[in-house]
PDB file of C-alpha atoms in Angstrom:
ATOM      1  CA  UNK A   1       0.000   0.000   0.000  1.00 76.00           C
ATOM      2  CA  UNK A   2       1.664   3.351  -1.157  1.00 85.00           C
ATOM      3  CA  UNK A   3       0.844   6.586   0.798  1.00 91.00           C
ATOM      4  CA  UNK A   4      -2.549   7.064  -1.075  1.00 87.00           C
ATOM      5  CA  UNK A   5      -3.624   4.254   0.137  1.00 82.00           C
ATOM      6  CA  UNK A   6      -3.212   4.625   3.383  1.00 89.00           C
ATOM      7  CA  UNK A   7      -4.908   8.080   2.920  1.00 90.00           C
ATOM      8  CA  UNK A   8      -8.143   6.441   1.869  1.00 84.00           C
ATOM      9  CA  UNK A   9      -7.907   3.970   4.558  1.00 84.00           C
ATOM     10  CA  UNK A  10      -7.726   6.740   7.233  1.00 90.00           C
ATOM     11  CA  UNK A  11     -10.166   8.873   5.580  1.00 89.00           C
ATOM     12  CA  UNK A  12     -13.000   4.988   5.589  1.00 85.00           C
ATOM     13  CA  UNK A  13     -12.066   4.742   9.638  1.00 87.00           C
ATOM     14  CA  UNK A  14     -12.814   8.633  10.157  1.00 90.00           C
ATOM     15  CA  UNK A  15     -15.903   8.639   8.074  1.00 89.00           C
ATOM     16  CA  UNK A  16     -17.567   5.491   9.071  1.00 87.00           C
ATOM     17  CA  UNK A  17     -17.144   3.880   5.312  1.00 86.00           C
ATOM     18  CA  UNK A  18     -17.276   0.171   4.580  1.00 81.00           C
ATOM     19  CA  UNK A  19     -15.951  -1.106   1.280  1.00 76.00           C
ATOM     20  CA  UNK A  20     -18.998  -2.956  -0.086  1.00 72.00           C
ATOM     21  CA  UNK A  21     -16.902  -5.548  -2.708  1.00 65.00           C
ATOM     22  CA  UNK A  22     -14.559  -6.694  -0.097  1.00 67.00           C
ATOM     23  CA  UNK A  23     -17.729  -8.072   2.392  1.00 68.00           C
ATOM     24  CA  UNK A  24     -18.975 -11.306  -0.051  1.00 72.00           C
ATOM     25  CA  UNK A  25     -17.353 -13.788  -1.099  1.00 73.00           C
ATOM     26  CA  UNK A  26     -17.124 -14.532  -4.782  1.00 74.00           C
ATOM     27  CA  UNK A  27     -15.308 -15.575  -7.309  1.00 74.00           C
ATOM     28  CA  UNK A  28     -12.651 -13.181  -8.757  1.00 69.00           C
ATOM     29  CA  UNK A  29     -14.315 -12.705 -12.119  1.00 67.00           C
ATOM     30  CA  UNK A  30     -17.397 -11.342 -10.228  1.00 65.00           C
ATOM     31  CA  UNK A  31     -15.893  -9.141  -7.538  1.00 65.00           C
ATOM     32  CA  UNK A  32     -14.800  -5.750  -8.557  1.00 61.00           C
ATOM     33  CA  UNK A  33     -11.697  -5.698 -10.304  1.00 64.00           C
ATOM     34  CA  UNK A  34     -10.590  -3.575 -13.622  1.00 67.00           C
ATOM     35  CA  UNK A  35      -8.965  -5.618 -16.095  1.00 70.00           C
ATOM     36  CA  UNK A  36      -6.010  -3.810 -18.566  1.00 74.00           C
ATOM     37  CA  UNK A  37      -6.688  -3.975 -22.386  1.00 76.00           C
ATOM     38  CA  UNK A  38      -4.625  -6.646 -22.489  1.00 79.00           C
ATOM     39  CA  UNK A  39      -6.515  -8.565 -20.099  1.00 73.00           C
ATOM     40  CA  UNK A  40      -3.123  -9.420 -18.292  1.00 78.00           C
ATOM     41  CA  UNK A  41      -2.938  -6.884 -15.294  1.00 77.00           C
ATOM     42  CA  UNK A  42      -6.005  -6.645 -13.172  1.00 74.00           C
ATOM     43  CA  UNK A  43      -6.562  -4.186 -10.068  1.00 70.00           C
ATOM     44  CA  UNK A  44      -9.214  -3.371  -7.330  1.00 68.00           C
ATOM     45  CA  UNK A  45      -9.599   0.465  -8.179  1.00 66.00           C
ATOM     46  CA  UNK A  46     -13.518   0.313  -8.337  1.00 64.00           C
ATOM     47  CA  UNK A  47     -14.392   0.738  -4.731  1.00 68.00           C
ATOM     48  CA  UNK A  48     -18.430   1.051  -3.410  1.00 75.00           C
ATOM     49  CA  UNK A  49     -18.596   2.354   0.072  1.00 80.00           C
ATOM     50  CA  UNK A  50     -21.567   1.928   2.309  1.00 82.00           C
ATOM     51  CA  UNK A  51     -21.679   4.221   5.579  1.00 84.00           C
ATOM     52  CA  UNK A  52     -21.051   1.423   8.389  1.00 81.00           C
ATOM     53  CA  UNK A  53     -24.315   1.926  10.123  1.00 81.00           C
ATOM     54  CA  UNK A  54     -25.605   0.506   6.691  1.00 79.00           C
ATOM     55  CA  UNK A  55     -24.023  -1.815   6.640  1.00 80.00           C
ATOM     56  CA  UNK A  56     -26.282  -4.752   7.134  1.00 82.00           C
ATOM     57  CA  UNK A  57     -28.763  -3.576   5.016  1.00 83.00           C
ATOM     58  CA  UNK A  58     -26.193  -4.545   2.162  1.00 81.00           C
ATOM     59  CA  UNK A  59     -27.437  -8.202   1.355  1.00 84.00           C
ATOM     60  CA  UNK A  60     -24.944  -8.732  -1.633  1.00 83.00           C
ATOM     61  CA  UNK A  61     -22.783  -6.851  -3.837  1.00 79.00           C
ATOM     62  CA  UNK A  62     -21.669  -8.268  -6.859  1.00 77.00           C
ATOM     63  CA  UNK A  63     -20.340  -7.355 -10.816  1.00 76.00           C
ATOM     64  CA  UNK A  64     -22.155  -8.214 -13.793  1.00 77.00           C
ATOM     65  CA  UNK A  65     -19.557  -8.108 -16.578  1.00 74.00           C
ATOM     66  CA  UNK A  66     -22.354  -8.626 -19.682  1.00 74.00           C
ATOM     67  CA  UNK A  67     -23.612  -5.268 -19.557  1.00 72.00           C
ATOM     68  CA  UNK A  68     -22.680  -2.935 -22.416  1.00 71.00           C
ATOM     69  CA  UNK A  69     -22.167   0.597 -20.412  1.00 71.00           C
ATOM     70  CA  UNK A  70     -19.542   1.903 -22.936  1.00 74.00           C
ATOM     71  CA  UNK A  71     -16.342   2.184 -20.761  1.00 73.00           C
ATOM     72  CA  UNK A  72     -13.911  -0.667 -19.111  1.00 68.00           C
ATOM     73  CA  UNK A  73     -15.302  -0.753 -15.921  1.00 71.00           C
ATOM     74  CA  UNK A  74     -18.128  -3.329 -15.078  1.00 75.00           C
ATOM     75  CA  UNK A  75     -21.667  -2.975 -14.031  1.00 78.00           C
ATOM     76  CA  UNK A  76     -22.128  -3.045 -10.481  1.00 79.00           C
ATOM     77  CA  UNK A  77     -25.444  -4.463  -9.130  1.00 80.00           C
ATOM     78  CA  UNK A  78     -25.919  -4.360  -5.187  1.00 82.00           C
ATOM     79  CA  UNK A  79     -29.184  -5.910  -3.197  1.00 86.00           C
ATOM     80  CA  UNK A  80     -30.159  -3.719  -0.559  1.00 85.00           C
ATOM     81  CA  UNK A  81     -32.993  -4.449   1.856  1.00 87.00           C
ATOM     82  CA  UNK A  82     -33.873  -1.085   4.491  1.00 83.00           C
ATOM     83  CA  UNK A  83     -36.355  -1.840   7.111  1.00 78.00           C
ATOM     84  CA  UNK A  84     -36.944   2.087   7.751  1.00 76.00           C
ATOM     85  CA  UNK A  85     -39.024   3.093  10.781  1.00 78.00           C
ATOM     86  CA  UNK A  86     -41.408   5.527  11.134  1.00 78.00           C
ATOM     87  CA  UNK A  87     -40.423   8.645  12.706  1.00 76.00           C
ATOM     88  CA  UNK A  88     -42.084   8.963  16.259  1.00 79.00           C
ATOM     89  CA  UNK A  89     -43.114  12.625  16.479  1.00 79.00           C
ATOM     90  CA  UNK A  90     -42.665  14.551  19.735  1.00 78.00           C
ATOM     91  CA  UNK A  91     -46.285  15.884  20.773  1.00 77.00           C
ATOM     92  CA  UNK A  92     -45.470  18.891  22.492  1.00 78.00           C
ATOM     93  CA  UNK A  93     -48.657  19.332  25.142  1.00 76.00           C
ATOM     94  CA  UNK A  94     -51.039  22.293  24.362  1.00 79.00           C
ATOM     95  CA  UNK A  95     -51.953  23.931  26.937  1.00 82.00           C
ATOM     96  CA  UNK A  96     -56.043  24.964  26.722  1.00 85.00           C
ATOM     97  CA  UNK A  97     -57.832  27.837  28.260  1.00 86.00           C
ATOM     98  CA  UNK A  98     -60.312  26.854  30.759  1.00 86.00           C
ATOM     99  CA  UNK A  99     -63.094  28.839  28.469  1.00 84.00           C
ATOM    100  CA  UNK A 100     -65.956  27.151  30.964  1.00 86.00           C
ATOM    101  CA  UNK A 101     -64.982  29.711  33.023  1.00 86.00           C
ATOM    102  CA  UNK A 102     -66.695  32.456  31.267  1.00 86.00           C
ATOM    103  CA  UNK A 103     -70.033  31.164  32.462  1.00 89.00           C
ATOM    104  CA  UNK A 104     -69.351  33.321  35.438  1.00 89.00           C
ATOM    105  CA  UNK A 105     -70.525  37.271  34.531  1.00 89.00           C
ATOM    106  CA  UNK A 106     -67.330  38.111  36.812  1.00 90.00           C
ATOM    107  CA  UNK A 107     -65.049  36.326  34.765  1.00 88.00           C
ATOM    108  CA  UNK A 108     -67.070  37.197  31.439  1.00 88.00           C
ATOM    109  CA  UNK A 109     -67.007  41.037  32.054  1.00 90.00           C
ATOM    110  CA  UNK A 110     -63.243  41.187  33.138  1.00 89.00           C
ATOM    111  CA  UNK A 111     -62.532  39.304  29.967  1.00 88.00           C
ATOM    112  CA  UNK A 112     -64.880  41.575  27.660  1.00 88.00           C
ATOM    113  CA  UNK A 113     -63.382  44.421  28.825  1.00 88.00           C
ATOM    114  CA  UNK A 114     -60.112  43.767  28.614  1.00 87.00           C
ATOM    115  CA  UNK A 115     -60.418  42.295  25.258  1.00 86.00           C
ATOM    116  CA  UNK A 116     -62.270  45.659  24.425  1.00 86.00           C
ATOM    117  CA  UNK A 117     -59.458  47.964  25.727  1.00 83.00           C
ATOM    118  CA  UNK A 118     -56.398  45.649  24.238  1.00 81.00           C
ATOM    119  CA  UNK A 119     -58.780  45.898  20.592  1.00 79.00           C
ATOM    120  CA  UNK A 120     -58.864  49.463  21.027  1.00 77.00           C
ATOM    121  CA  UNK A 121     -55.517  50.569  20.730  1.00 69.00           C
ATOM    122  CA  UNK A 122     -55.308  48.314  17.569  1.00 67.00           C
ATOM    123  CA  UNK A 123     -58.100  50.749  16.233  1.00 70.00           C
ATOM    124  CA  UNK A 124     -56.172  53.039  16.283  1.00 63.00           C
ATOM    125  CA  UNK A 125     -53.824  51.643  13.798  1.00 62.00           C
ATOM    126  CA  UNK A 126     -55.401  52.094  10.515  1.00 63.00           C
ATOM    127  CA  UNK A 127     -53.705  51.358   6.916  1.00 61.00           C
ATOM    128  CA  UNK A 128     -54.991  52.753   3.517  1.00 68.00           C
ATOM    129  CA  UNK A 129     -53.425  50.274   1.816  1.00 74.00           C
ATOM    130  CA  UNK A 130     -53.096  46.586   3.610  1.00 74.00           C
ATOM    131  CA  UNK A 131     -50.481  44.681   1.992  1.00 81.00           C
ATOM    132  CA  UNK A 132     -49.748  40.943   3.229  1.00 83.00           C
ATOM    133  CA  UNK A 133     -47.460  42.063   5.622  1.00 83.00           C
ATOM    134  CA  UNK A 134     -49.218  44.661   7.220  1.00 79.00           C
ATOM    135  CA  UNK A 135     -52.116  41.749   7.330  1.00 80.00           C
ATOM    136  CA  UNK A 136     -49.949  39.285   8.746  1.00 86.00           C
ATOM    137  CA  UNK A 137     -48.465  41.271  11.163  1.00 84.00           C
ATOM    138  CA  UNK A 138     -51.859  42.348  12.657  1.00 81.00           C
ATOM    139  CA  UNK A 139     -53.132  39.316  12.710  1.00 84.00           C
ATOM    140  CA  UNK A 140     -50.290  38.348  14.845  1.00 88.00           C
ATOM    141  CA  UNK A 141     -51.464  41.276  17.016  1.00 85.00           C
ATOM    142  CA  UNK A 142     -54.992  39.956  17.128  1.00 85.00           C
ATOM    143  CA  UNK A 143     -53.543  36.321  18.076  1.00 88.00           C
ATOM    144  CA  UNK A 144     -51.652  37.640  20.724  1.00 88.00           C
ATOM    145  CA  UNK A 145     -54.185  40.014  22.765  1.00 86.00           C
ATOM    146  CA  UNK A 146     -56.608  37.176  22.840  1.00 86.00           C
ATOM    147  CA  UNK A 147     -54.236  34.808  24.183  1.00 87.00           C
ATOM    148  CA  UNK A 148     -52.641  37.415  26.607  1.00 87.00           C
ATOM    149  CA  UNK A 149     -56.140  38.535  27.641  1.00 86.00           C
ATOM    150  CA  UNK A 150     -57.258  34.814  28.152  1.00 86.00           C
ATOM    151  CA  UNK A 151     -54.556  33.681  30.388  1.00 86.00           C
ATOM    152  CA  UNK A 152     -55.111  36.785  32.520  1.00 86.00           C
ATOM    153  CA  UNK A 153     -58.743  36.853  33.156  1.00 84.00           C
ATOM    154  CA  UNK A 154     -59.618  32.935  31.879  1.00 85.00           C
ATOM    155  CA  UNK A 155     -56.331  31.031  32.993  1.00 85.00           C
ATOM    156  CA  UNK A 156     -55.523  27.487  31.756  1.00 85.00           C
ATOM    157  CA  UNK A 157     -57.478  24.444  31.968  1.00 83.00           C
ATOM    158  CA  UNK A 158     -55.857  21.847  34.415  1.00 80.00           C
ATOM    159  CA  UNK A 159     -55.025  18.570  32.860  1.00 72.00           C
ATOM    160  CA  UNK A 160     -57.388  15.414  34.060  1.00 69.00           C
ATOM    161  CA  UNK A 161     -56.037  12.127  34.405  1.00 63.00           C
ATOM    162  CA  UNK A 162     -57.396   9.668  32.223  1.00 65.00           C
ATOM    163  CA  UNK A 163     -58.672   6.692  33.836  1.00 62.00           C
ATOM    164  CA  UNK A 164     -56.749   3.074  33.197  1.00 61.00           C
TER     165      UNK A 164
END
């Protein structure tokens, strides 16, 4: 092994890489070696990696020297079988507001009113000409006073146990 070589064999270890013709055993005429014109010198140049964690997904790996691709290097077919899992994804709990609460005429004209003094500074606010970001930002506005006005006067549901 000259100096190259042990190049690429430092840069397989750092990166994880496996050389796929090396891991079945074949005959020579089917693993992956480049024959000279002269058909008298042969060499392994034609390397296929597979990342290791892959690695056993790689069922076989193998050359298939009757296909006409138009240069002097073989076909390589490889059989690869993935069992790929579905990604699980992270519920992130949502809190609720606790709108039953409103059934009280306390709670209901705290909430109304400060709904109705939050609403009318964005009145005050008016555009001639609403454009989608002038939209989007109010309605960003609009989200945010009712949910700032609801957790002060409403407050958050509390979270019931389910039964077994």
């Amino acid at each position: 092994m000259n100096e190259n070589g042990e190049r690429l064999a430092n840069f397989f270890a750092l990166n994880n890489l496996v050389i796929g013709g090396t891991l079945f055993a074949h005959k020579e005429i089917h693993k992956l070696f480049w024959y000279s014109p002269n058909r008298r010198d042969k060499n392994l140049i034609d390397l296929p990696l597979i990342n290791g964690t892959w690695r056993r997904s790689l069922q076989d790996m193998r050359v298939r020297r009757g296909a006409d691709v138009g240069i002097d290097h073989p076909l390589v077919v490889a059989d690869i079988k993935l069992k790929l899992k579905r990604a699980e994804r992270q519920q992130i709990p949502r809190r609720r507001f606790d709108f039953d609460r409103l059934r009280d005429p306390k709670v209901k004209s705290a909430f109304t009113l400060e709904l109705r003094n939050r609403f009318q500074a964005l009145q005050d606010l008016e555009v001639e000409e609403p454009t989608q970001e002038i939209i989007d930002t109010a309605w960003k506005e609009v989200e945010t006073v009712f949910s700032e006005s609801s957790q002060t006067c409403i407050g958050y549901r509390r979270e019931n146990k389910r039964k077994q």
